[in-house]
PDB file of C-alpha atoms in Angstrom:
ATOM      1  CA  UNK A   1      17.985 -91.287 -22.707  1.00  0.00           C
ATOM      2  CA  UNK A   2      20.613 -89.458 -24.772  1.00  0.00           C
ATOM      3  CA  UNK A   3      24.208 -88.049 -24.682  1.00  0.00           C
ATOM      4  CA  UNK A   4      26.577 -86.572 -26.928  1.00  0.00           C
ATOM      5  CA  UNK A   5      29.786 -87.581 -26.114  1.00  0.00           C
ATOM      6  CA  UNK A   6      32.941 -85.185 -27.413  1.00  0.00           C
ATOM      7  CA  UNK A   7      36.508 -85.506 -27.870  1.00  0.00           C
ATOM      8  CA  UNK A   8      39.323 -84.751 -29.652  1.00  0.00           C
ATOM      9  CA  UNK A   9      40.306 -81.495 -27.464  1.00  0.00           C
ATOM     10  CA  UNK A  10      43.513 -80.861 -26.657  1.00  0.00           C
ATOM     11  CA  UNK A  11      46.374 -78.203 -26.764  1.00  0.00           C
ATOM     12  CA  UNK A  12      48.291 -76.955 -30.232  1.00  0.00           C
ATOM     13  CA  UNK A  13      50.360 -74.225 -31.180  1.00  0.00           C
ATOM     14  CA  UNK A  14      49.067 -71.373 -33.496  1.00  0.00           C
ATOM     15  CA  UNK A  15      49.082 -72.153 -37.149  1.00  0.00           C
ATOM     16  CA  UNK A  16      48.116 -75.332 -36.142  1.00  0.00           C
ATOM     17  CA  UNK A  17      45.170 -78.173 -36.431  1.00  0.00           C
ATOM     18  CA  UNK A  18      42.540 -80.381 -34.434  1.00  0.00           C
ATOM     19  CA  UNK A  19      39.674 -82.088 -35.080  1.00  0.00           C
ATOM     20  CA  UNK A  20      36.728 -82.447 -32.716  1.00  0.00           C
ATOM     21  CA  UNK A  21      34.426 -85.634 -32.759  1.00  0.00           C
ATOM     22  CA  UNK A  22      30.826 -85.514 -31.382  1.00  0.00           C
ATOM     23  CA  UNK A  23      28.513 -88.897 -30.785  1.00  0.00           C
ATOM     24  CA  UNK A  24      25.286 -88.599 -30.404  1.00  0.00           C
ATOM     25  CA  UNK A  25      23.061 -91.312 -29.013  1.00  0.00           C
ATOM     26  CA  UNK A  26      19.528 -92.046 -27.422  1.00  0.00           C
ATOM     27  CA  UNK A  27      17.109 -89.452 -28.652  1.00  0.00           C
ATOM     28  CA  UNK A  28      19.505 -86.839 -29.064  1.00  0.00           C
ATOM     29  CA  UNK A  29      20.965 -88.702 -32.344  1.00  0.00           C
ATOM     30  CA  UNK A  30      17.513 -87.634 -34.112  1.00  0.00           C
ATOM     31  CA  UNK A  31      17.948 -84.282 -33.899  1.00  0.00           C
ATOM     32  CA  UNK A  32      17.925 -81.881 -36.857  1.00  0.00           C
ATOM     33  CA  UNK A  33      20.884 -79.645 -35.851  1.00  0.00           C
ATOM     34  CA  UNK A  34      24.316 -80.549 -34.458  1.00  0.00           C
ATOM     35  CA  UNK A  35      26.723 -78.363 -34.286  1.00  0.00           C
ATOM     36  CA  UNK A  36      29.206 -76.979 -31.960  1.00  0.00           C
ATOM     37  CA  UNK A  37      29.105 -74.038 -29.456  1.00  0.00           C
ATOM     38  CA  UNK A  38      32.354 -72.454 -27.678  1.00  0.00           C
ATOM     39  CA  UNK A  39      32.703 -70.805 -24.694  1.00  0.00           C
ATOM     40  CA  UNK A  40      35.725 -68.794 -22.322  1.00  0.00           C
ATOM     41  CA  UNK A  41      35.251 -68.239 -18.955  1.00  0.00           C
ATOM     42  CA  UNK A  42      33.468 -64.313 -18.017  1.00  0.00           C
ATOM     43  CA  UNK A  43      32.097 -64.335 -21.955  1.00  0.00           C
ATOM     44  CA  UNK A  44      28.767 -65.429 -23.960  1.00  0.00           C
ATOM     45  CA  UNK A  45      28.966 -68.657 -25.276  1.00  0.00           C
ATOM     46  CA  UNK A  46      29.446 -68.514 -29.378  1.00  0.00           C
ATOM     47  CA  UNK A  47      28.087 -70.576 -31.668  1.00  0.00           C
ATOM     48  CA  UNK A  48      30.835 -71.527 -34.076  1.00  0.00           C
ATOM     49  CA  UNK A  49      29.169 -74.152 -36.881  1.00  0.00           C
ATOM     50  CA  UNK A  50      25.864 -76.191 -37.182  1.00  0.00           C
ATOM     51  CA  UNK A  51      24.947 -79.173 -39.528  1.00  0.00           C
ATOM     52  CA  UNK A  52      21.443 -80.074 -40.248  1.00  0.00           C
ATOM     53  CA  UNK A  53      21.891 -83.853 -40.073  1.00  0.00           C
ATOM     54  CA  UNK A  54      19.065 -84.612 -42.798  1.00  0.00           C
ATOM     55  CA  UNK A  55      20.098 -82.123 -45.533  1.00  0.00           C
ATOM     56  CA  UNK A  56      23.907 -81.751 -44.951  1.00  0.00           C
ATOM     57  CA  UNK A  57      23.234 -77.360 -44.557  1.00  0.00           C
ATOM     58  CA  UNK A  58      25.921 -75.888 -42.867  1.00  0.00           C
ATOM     59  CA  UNK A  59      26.455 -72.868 -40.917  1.00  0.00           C
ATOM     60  CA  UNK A  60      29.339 -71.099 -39.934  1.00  0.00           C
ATOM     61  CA  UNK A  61      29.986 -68.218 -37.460  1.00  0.00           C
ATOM     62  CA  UNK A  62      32.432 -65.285 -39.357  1.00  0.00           C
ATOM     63  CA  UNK A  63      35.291 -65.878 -37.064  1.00  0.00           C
ATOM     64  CA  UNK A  64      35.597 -69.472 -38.202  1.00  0.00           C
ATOM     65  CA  UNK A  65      34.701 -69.753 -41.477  1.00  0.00           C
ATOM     66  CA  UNK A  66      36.966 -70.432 -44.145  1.00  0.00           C
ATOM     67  CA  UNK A  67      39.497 -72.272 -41.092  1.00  0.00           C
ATOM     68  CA  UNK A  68      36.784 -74.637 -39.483  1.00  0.00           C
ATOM     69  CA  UNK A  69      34.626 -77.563 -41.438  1.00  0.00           C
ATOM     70  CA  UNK A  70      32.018 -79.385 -39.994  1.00  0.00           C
ATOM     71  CA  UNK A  71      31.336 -82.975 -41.351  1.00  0.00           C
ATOM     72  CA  UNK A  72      29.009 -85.669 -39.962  1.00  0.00           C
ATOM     73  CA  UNK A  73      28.657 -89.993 -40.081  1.00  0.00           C
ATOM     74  CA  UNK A  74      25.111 -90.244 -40.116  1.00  0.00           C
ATOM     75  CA  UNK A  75      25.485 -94.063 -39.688  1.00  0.00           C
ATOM     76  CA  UNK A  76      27.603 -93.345 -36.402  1.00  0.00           C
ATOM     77  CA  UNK A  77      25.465 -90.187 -35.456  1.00  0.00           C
ATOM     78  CA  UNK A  78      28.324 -89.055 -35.640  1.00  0.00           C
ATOM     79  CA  UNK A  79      29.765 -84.744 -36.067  1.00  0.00           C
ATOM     80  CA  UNK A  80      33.466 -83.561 -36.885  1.00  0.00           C
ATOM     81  CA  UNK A  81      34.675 -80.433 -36.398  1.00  0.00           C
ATOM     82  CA  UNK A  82      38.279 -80.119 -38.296  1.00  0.00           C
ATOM     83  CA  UNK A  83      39.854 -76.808 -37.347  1.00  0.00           C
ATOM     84  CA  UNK A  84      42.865 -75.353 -39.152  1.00  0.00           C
ATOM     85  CA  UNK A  85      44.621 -72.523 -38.887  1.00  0.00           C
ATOM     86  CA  UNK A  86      44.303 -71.883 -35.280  1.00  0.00           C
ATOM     87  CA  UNK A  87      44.330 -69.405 -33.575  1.00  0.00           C
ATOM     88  CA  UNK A  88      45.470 -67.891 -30.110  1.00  0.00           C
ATOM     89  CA  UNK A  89      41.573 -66.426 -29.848  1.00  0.00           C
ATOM     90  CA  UNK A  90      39.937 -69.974 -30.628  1.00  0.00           C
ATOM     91  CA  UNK A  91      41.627 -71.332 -27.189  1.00  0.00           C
ATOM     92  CA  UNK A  92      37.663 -72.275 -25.635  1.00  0.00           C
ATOM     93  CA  UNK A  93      35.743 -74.862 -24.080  1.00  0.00           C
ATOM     94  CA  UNK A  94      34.063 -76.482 -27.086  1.00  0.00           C
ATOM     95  CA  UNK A  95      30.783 -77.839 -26.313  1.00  0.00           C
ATOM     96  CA  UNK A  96      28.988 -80.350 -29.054  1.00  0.00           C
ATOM     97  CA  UNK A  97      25.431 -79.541 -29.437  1.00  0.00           C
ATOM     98  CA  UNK A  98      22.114 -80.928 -30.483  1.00  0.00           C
ATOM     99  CA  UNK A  99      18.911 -78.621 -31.633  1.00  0.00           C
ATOM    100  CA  UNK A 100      15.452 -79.294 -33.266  1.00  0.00           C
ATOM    101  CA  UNK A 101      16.259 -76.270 -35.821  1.00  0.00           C
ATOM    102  CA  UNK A 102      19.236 -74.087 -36.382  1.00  0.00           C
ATOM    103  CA  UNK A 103      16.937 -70.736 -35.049  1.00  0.00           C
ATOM    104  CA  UNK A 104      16.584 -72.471 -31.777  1.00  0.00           C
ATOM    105  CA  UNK A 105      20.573 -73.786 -32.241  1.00  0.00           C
ATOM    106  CA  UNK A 106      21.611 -69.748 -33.174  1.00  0.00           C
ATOM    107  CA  UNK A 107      19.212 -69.314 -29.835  1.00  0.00           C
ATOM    108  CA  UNK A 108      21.791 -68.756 -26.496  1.00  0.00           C
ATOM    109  CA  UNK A 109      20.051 -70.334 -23.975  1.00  0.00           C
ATOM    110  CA  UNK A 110      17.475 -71.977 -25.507  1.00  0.00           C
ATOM    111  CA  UNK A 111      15.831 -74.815 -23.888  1.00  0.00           C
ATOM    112  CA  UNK A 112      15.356 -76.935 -26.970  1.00  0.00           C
ATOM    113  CA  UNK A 113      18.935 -77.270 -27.449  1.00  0.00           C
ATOM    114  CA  UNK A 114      20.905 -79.615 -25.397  1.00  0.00           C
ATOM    115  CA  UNK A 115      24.906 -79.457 -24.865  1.00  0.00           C
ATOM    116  CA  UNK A 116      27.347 -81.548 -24.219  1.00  0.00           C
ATOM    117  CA  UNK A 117      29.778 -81.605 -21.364  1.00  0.00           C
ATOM    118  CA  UNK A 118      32.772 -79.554 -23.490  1.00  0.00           C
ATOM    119  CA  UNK A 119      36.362 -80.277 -24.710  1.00  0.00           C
ATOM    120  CA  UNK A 120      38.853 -78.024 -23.990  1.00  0.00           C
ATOM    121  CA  UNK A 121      40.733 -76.419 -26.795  1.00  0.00           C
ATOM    122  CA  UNK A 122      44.203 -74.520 -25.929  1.00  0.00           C
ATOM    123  CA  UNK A 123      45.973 -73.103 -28.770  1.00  0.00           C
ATOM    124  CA  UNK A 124      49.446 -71.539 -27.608  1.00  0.00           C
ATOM    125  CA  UNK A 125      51.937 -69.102 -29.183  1.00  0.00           C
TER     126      UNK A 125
END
């Protein structure tokens, strides 16, 4: 069995910061990818950053990058996802995420990937 098990959600004004926390366990904690999808109600879920857990790669999508940073604890099987600089459009359900390869990660809807049960992210005015 596996799970990934998020936290760290919560509500902040703009301008401000958060950091997400992702454990992986079971099976799921040998996967090559983690990363982090986000998603609003009516809209496609984004990907917003991946990690590949043996090499340390990252990937960013534009609208986060130079704001977001995603980190792991490979002894914990553990992600981070510290995001600064808010912002009013980042307000999502964040959902952690586990892939074989960052192609099938990138992939909406793949079947290879398996997601986590979300945190929710508010960020105010």
């Amino acid at each position: 069995q596996g799970q990934l098990a998020e936290s760290g959600g919560g509500s902040v004004q703009a301008g401000g910061s958060l950091r997400l926390s992702c454990a992986a366990s079971g099976y799921l904690s040998r996967y090559n990818y983690m990363g982090w999808y986000r998603q609003v109600p009516g809209k496609e879920p984004e990907g917003v950053a991946a990690i590949g857990t043996g090499d340390g790669r990252t990937w960013y999508a534009d609208t986060v990058k130079g704001r977001f940073t995603i980190s792991q604890d490979n002894a914990n099987n553990t992600v981070y996802l510290q995001m600064n600089s808010l912002k009013l459009e980042d307000t999502a359900m964040y959902h952690c995420a586990a892939s074989p390869d960052l192609p099938q990660f990138l992939s909406i809807g793949s079947k290879a990937t398996y997601w986590g049960q979300g945190t929710q992210v508010t960020v105010s005015a």
